[in-house]
XYZ file of N, CA and C in Angstrom:
522
model
N 27.445 -34.711 -39.259
C 27.280 -33.293 -39.486
C 25.889 -32.992 -40.026
N 25.376 -33.872 -40.873
C 24.040 -33.687 -41.427
C 22.994 -33.702 -40.321
N 23.198 -34.560 -39.300
C 22.271 -34.630 -38.177
C 22.200 -33.293 -37.445
N 23.361 -32.712 -37.152
C 23.400 -31.420 -36.465
C 22.718 -30.357 -37.305
N 22.976 -30.363 -38.607
C 22.342 -29.380 -39.484
C 20.824 -29.545 -39.467
N 20.356 -30.797 -39.448
C 18.907 -31.022 -39.446
C 18.268 -30.537 -38.150
N 19.003 -30.606 -37.042
C 18.490 -30.084 -35.778
C 18.455 -28.561 -35.821
N 19.527 -27.966 -36.328
C 19.615 -26.510 -36.333
C 18.730 -25.867 -37.395
N 18.412 -26.567 -38.448
C 17.617 -25.991 -39.531
C 16.592 -27.015 -40.028
N 15.635 -27.398 -39.172
C 14.621 -28.339 -39.620
C 13.814 -27.741 -40.775
N 13.349 -28.564 -41.710
C 12.708 -28.053 -42.914
C 11.439 -27.233 -42.680
N 10.613 -27.573 -41.684
C 9.353 -26.861 -41.478
C 9.425 -25.884 -40.308
N 10.588 -25.423 -39.972
C 10.759 -24.541 -38.835
C 10.885 -23.106 -39.309
N 10.177 -22.216 -38.621
C 10.324 -20.814 -38.979
C 11.619 -20.258 -38.384
N 11.978 -19.081 -38.806
C 13.252 -18.478 -38.399
C 13.325 -18.252 -36.890
N 12.232 -17.807 -36.287
C 12.224 -17.546 -34.844
C 12.501 -18.832 -34.063
N 11.842 -19.913 -34.441
C 12.052 -21.200 -33.766
C 13.485 -21.679 -33.956
N 13.993 -21.551 -35.166
C 15.377 -21.960 -35.439
C 16.349 -21.163 -34.576
N 16.118 -19.860 -34.430
C 16.999 -19.028 -33.604
C 16.925 -19.417 -32.132
N 15.733 -19.708 -31.640
C 15.584 -20.134 -30.243
C 16.355 -21.429 -30.004
N 16.196 -22.397 -30.895
C 16.896 -23.679 -30.743
C 18.408 -23.472 -30.779
N 18.877 -22.647 -31.682
C 20.324 -22.377 -31.764
C 20.834 -21.743 -30.477
N 20.083 -20.781 -29.940
C 20.517 -20.124 -28.706
C 20.524 -21.105 -27.536
N 19.534 -21.970 -27.468
C 19.494 -22.956 -26.385
C 20.633 -23.972 -26.478
N 21.148 -24.200 -27.683
C 22.227 -25.179 -27.873
C 23.630 -24.612 -27.643
N 23.787 -23.299 -27.630
C 25.127 -22.697 -27.498
C 25.904 -23.262 -26.309
N 25.347 -23.301 -25.090
C 26.139 -23.832 -23.970
C 26.504 -25.310 -24.104
N 25.755 -26.054 -24.898
C 26.102 -27.457 -25.139
C 27.244 -27.563 -26.148
N 27.282 -26.626 -27.089
C 28.340 -26.631 -28.102
C 29.622 -25.984 -27.593
N 29.483 -25.083 -26.627
C 30.638 -24.408 -26.017
C 30.530 -24.610 -24.501
N 30.790 -25.811 -24.021
C 30.622 -26.079 -22.590
C 31.714 -25.429 -21.746
N 31.325 -25.003 -20.561
C 32.269 -24.442 -19.600
C 32.519 -25.493 -18.533
N 33.766 -25.832 -18.344
C 34.119 -26.782 -17.292
C 34.564 -25.963 -16.087
N 33.782 -26.038 -15.026
C 34.077 -25.219 -13.864
C 33.644 -25.924 -12.584
N 34.173 -25.451 -11.495
C 33.796 -25.933 -10.179
C 33.569 -24.699 -9.320
N 32.353 -24.551 -8.821
C 32.048 -23.403 -7.969
C 32.298 -23.803 -6.524
N 32.988 -22.928 -5.796
C 33.329 -23.213 -4.407
C 32.840 -22.086 -3.516
N 32.497 -22.448 -2.290
C 32.151 -21.463 -1.280
C 32.661 -21.982 0.053
N 33.281 -21.122 0.814
C 33.757 -21.502 2.143
C 32.640 -21.191 3.132
N 32.168 -22.223 3.798
C 31.077 -22.086 4.759
C 31.592 -21.468 6.054
N 30.681 -20.926 6.888
C 31.106 -20.329 8.165
C 31.906 -21.281 9.048
N 31.679 -22.591 8.914
C 32.431 -23.551 9.731
C 33.811 -23.856 9.148
N 34.175 -23.172 8.048
C 35.496 -23.324 7.453
C 35.603 -24.407 6.393
N 34.536 -25.155 6.174
C 34.567 -26.220 5.172
C 34.203 -25.665 3.798
N 34.775 -26.298 2.774
C 34.456 -25.920 1.395
C 33.195 -26.639 0.938
N 32.363 -25.923 0.210
C 31.201 -26.528 -0.428
C 31.402 -26.343 -1.920
N 31.408 -27.442 -2.672
C 31.699 -27.387 -4.103
C 30.500 -27.835 -4.929
N 30.422 -27.286 -6.138
C 29.350 -27.627 -7.071
C 29.907 -27.590 -8.475
N 29.750 -28.692 -9.203
C 30.127 -28.737 -10.609
C 28.831 -28.720 -11.409
N 28.519 -27.577 -12.038
C 27.257 -27.479 -12.779
C 27.191 -28.480 -13.931
N 26.026 -29.075 -14.108
C 25.792 -29.982 -15.233
C 25.614 -29.149 -16.503
N 25.595 -29.817 -17.650
C 25.340 -29.102 -18.903
C 23.971 -28.430 -18.877
N 22.989 -29.090 -18.279
C 21.654 -28.502 -18.181
C 21.677 -27.238 -17.323
N 22.395 -27.275 -16.199
C 22.499 -26.092 -15.340
C 23.260 -24.974 -16.045
N 24.305 -25.329 -16.787
C 25.049 -24.327 -17.557
C 24.162 -23.706 -18.624
N 23.405 -24.543 -19.293
C 22.501 -24.058 -20.333
C 21.434 -23.140 -19.746
N 20.883 -23.514 -18.601
C 19.834 -22.709 -17.965
C 20.342 -21.359 -17.476
N 21.628 -21.264 -17.168
C 22.203 -19.979 -16.759
C 22.375 -19.053 -17.955
N 22.370 -19.622 -19.151
C 22.513 -18.853 -20.390
C 21.143 -18.508 -20.969
N 20.332 -19.524 -21.227
C 18.987 -19.335 -21.776
C 18.097 -20.437 -21.233
N 16.862 -20.084 -20.966
C 15.942 -21.001 -20.299
C 14.603 -20.999 -21.025
N 14.030 -22.179 -21.236
C 12.708 -22.297 -21.850
C 11.702 -22.710 -20.787
N 10.548 -22.051 -20.765
C 9.464 -22.474 -19.879
C 8.126 -22.262 -20.575
N 7.111 -22.962 -20.090
C 5.791 -22.882 -20.708
C 5.024 -21.627 -20.309
N 5.287 -21.133 -19.094
C 4.592 -19.925 -18.636
C 5.428 -19.226 -17.574
N 5.052 -18.000 -17.265
C 5.840 -17.214 -16.313
C 5.704 -17.725 -14.882
N 4.648 -18.453 -14.579
C 4.505 -19.040 -13.244
C 5.600 -20.075 -13.005
N 5.838 -20.919 -13.986
C 6.909 -21.906 -13.890
C 8.269 -21.249 -13.787
N 8.403 -20.103 -14.420
C 9.663 -19.366 -14.365
C 9.967 -18.924 -12.940
N 8.969 -18.417 -12.229
C 9.202 -17.946 -10.861
C 9.652 -19.090 -9.958
N 9.084 -20.263 -10.151
C 9.509 -21.428 -9.366
C 10.975 -21.752 -9.639
N 11.380 -21.687 -10.907
C 12.771 -21.953 -11.269
C 13.697 -20.908 -10.661
N 13.293 -19.651 -10.709
C 14.119 -18.571 -10.145
C 14.311 -18.790 -8.650
N 13.241 -19.156 -7.948
C 13.344 -19.392 -6.506
C 14.313 -20.535 -6.191
N 14.223 -21.646 -6.940
C 15.142 -22.777 -6.737
C 16.581 -22.369 -7.037
N 16.740 -21.642 -8.136
C 18.082 -21.219 -8.550
C 18.685 -20.270 -7.512
N 17.871 -19.338 -6.998
C 18.355 -18.382 -5.999
C 18.818 -19.104 -4.744
N 18.067 -20.098 -4.315
C 18.441 -20.872 -3.132
C 19.770 -21.588 -3.355
N 19.921 -22.221 -4.508
C 21.159 -22.944 -4.810
C 22.339 -21.985 -4.901
N 22.156 -20.863 -5.602
C 23.248 -19.908 -5.769
C 23.685 -19.321 -4.431
N 22.735 -19.051 -3.550
C 23.091 -18.453 -2.261
C 23.979 -19.387 -1.445
N 23.851 -20.693 -1.646
C 24.697 -21.656 -0.942
C 26.151 -21.577 -1.396
N 26.377 -21.004 -2.572
C 27.734 -20.914 -3.118
C 28.222 -19.471 -3.200
N 27.530 -18.572 -2.541
C 27.941 -17.177 -2.534
C 27.824 -16.508 -3.886
N 26.940 -17.013 -4.736
C 26.774 -16.460 -6.086
C 25.406 -15.790 -6.201
N 25.260 -14.987 -7.235
C 23.978 -14.347 -7.516
C 23.564 -14.688 -8.945
N 22.275 -14.583 -9.210
C 21.780 -14.847 -10.558
C 22.133 -13.658 -11.438
N 22.836 -13.936 -12.518
C 23.222 -12.901 -13.475
C 22.178 -12.834 -14.588
N 22.235 -11.798 -15.431
C 21.264 -11.705 -16.532
C 21.267 -12.968 -17.399
N 20.077 -13.389 -17.796
C 19.963 -14.524 -18.708
C 18.702 -14.389 -19.544
N 18.628 -15.204 -20.596
C 17.546 -15.146 -21.573
C 16.489 -16.184 -21.208
N 15.225 -15.818 -21.406
C 14.115 -16.718 -21.116
C 13.189 -16.752 -22.330
N 12.829 -17.955 -22.753
C 11.866 -18.129 -23.843
C 10.602 -18.736 -23.253
N 9.460 -18.113 -23.534
C 8.188 -18.580 -22.999
C 7.268 -18.955 -24.158
N 6.713 -20.149 -24.077
C 5.779 -20.601 -25.098
C 5.278 -21.995 -24.805
N 4.272 -22.402 -25.545
C 3.673 -23.726 -25.371
C 4.715 -24.815 -25.613
N 5.539 -24.630 -26.649
C 6.656 -25.520 -26.953
C 7.678 -24.713 -27.761
N 8.778 -25.355 -28.143
C 9.840 -24.614 -28.837
C 9.397 -24.053 -30.181
N 8.405 -24.666 -30.796
C 7.962 -24.170 -32.102
C 6.902 -23.078 -31.992
N 6.513 -22.744 -30.781
C 5.525 -21.670 -30.608
C 5.917 -20.753 -29.453
N 7.073 -20.138 -29.576
C 7.552 -19.200 -28.560
C 6.732 -17.921 -28.652
N 6.098 -17.545 -27.544
C 5.292 -16.325 -27.511
C 6.152 -15.095 -27.265
N 7.105 -15.228 -26.333
C 7.906 -14.079 -25.927
C 9.320 -14.498 -25.581
N 10.215 -13.554 -25.734
C 11.601 -13.713 -25.293
C 11.834 -12.643 -24.237
N 12.426 -13.037 -23.138
C 12.689 -12.106 -22.046
C 14.166 -12.158 -21.694
N 14.618 -11.113 -21.008
C 15.869 -11.223 -20.269
C 15.540 -10.849 -18.829
N 16.224 -11.488 -17.918
C 16.029 -11.197 -16.498
C 17.276 -10.482 -16.007
N 17.073 -9.270 -15.527
C 18.163 -8.454 -14.996
C 17.686 -7.849 -13.680
N 18.427 -8.092 -12.614
C 18.100 -7.512 -11.307
C 16.637 -7.705 -10.922
N 16.152 -8.916 -11.007
C 14.790 -9.294 -10.626
C 13.703 -8.687 -11.507
N 14.078 -8.099 -12.627
C 13.106 -7.531 -13.559
C 13.155 -8.311 -14.864
N 11.999 -8.452 -15.492
C 11.918 -9.108 -16.794
C 11.694 -8.060 -17.873
N 12.468 -8.153 -18.938
C 12.325 -7.260 -20.084
C 11.921 -8.119 -21.275
N 10.832 -7.748 -21.931
C 10.257 -8.560 -23.006
C 10.723 -8.086 -24.384
N 10.987 -9.059 -25.276
C 11.403 -8.770 -26.649
C 10.660 -9.705 -27.593
N 10.356 -9.213 -28.786
C 9.690 -10.042 -29.792
C 10.669 -11.006 -30.456
N 11.917 -10.581 -30.579
C 12.912 -11.348 -31.324
C 13.923 -11.999 -30.368
N 14.156 -13.303 -30.491
C 15.137 -13.978 -29.636
C 16.549 -13.411 -29.785
N 16.915 -13.002 -30.997
C 18.258 -12.446 -31.203
C 18.399 -11.077 -30.552
N 17.308 -10.317 -30.491
C 17.336 -9.030 -29.789
C 17.519 -9.276 -28.289
N 16.868 -10.313 -27.774
C 17.043 -10.671 -26.364
C 18.497 -11.035 -26.081
N 19.124 -11.787 -26.989
C 20.546 -12.129 -26.840
C 21.394 -10.862 -26.822
N 21.156 -9.970 -27.765
C 21.939 -8.737 -27.855
C 21.798 -7.891 -26.590
N 20.577 -7.692 -26.122
C 20.354 -6.855 -24.940
C 20.893 -7.535 -23.686
N 20.762 -8.844 -23.600
C 21.321 -9.560 -22.451
C 22.833 -9.387 -22.419
N 23.473 -9.560 -23.572
C 24.922 -9.373 -23.650
C 25.303 -7.954 -23.225
N 24.629 -6.969 -23.782
C 24.956 -5.568 -23.470
C 24.692 -5.235 -22.006
N 23.723 -5.915 -21.390
C 23.427 -5.639 -19.981
C 24.602 -6.015 -19.076
N 25.390 -7.011 -19.475
C 26.570 -7.359 -18.680
C 27.540 -6.186 -18.603
N 27.680 -5.464 -19.691
C 28.602 -4.333 -19.714
C 27.990 -3.095 -19.073
N 26.720 -2.849 -19.328
C 26.054 -1.669 -18.757
C 26.028 -1.749 -17.237
N 25.695 -2.920 -16.702
C 25.575 -3.081 -15.256
C 26.851 -3.613 -14.606
N 27.927 -3.720 -15.394
C 29.222 -4.181 -14.890
C 29.100 -5.533 -14.169
N 28.419 -6.463 -14.823
C 28.224 -7.817 -14.272
C 29.263 -8.766 -14.854
N 29.583 -9.769 -14.089
C 30.438 -10.846 -14.599
C 29.541 -11.893 -15.244
N 30.056 -12.556 -16.268
C 29.301 -13.652 -16.871
C 29.124 -14.749 -15.827
N 28.008 -15.469 -15.864
C 27.844 -16.585 -14.927
C 28.970 -17.603 -15.116
N 29.511 -18.082 -14.041
C 30.618 -19.030 -14.098
C 30.260 -20.257 -14.919
N 29.008 -20.719 -14.782
C 28.636 -21.962 -15.451
C 28.478 -21.852 -16.962
N 28.396 -20.639 -17.512
C 28.323 -20.499 -18.982
C 29.263 -19.392 -19.468
N 30.345 -19.197 -18.740
C 31.307 -18.144 -19.060
C 31.835 -18.265 -20.491
N 32.230 -19.468 -20.888
C 32.826 -19.655 -22.217
C 31.854 -19.282 -23.335
N 30.586 -19.608 -23.173
C 29.585 -19.262 -24.192
C 29.493 -17.751 -24.373
N 29.419 -17.023 -23.264
C 29.324 -15.561 -23.353
C 30.612 -14.950 -23.898
N 31.757 -15.516 -23.537
C 33.021 -14.966 -24.031
C 33.146 -15.140 -25.544
N 32.720 -16.279 -26.071
C 32.751 -16.480 -27.527
C 31.813 -15.488 -28.212
N 30.630 -15.280 -27.657
C 29.695 -14.295 -28.225
C 30.323 -12.908 -28.205
N 30.940 -12.558 -27.092
C 31.586 -11.248 -26.956
C 32.683 -11.056 -27.999
N 33.554 -12.050 -28.109
C 34.723 -11.887 -28.972
C 34.429 -12.144 -30.440
N 33.534 -13.086 -30.742
C 33.275 -13.407 -32.144
C 32.165 -12.533 -32.739
N 31.033 -12.448 -32.077
C 29.916 -11.680 -32.638
C 30.093 -10.174 -32.482
N 30.538 -9.752 -31.304
C 30.630 -8.322 -31.028
C 32.039 -7.759 -31.213
N 33.011 -8.636 -31.493
C 34.405 -8.208 -31.727
C 34.902 -7.307 -30.596
N 34.602 -7.699 -29.377
C 34.941 -6.908 -28.207
C 35.900 -7.704 -27.329
N 37.051 -7.114 -27.032
C 38.066 -7.759 -26.202
C 38.392 -6.829 -25.037
N 38.460 -7.382 -23.825
C 38.794 -6.566 -22.661
C 39.969 -7.196 -21.924
N 40.557 -6.432 -21.042
C 41.678 -6.954 -20.257
C 41.201 -7.964 -19.207
N 39.887 -8.037 -18.986
C 39.333 -8.950 -17.988
C 38.971 -10.319 -18.564
N 39.064 -10.468 -19.875
C 38.718 -11.740 -20.515
C 39.657 -12.843 -20.040
N 39.068 -13.968 -19.673
C 39.856 -15.137 -19.268
C 39.606 -16.229 -20.294
N 40.380 -16.193 -21.366
C 40.206 -17.178 -22.433
C 40.624 -18.559 -21.957
N 39.897 -19.542 -22.425
C 40.220 -20.938 -22.128
C 40.576 -21.616 -23.445
N 41.036 -22.836 -23.359
C 41.345 -23.558 -24.596
C 40.082 -23.710 -25.443
N 38.935 -23.858 -24.803
C 37.667 -23.987 -25.527
C 37.336 -22.698 -26.280
N 37.418 -21.554 -25.614
C 37.063 -20.292 -26.285
C 38.043 -19.965 -27.400
N 39.313 -20.222 -27.173
C 40.324 -19.968 -28.200
C 40.089 -20.856 -29.413
N 39.816 -22.116 -29.171
C 39.572 -23.062 -30.260
C 38.321 -22.693 -31.053
N 37.239 -22.387 -30.361
C 35.984 -22.063 -31.046
C 36.118 -20.782 -31.857
N 36.674 -19.731 -31.267
C 36.791 -18.468 -32.015
C 37.744 -18.601 -33.195
N 38.831 -19.347 -33.040
C 39.739 -19.506 -34.183
C 39.076 -20.325 -35.291
N 38.295 -21.343 -34.929
C 37.564 -22.116 -35.944
C 36.493 -21.275 -36.628
N 35.815 -20.441 -35.886
C 34.793 -19.577 -36.479
C 35.413 -18.520 -37.388
N 36.599 -18.059 -37.030
C 37.267 -17.025 -37.830
C 37.918 -17.578 -39.089
N 38.126 -18.894 -39.159
C 38.798 -19.455 -40.342
C 37.815 -19.876 -41.415
């Protein structure tokens, strides 16, 4: 437990860096186990089980510059189109390294919105799902559902709780 605490709150880390690291770790701490399927025109199923890295990148992504971000978006778009999926809103941190984040962005409908604070980016990204009536990305659904139910105290009839989300929210509430 001390090891995890030292990662989440290193002694010489400023608050912004600590928040970025915490946000990047959420999908690893609340993993979504899923299998994405798409039926191809020839009638065969094409399946994809996202890795933890892919799940994490669908939630929040770190890159050194916006040029690298566009390359990632292009690769992601190609992969998603093979499974009949689209890129949903997600958080992007840009900086030389994790301890020097210059900007926090959210990507919504091919547009980037810039924020000074990583937590503000999280809040606006979350709210954009409701404003634009988007579904959470399948690969990080559980992470967003815990944020929705625990941080924002928002429950809808469309929520699909899993044993992971139920366990995490009950532990956080106790």
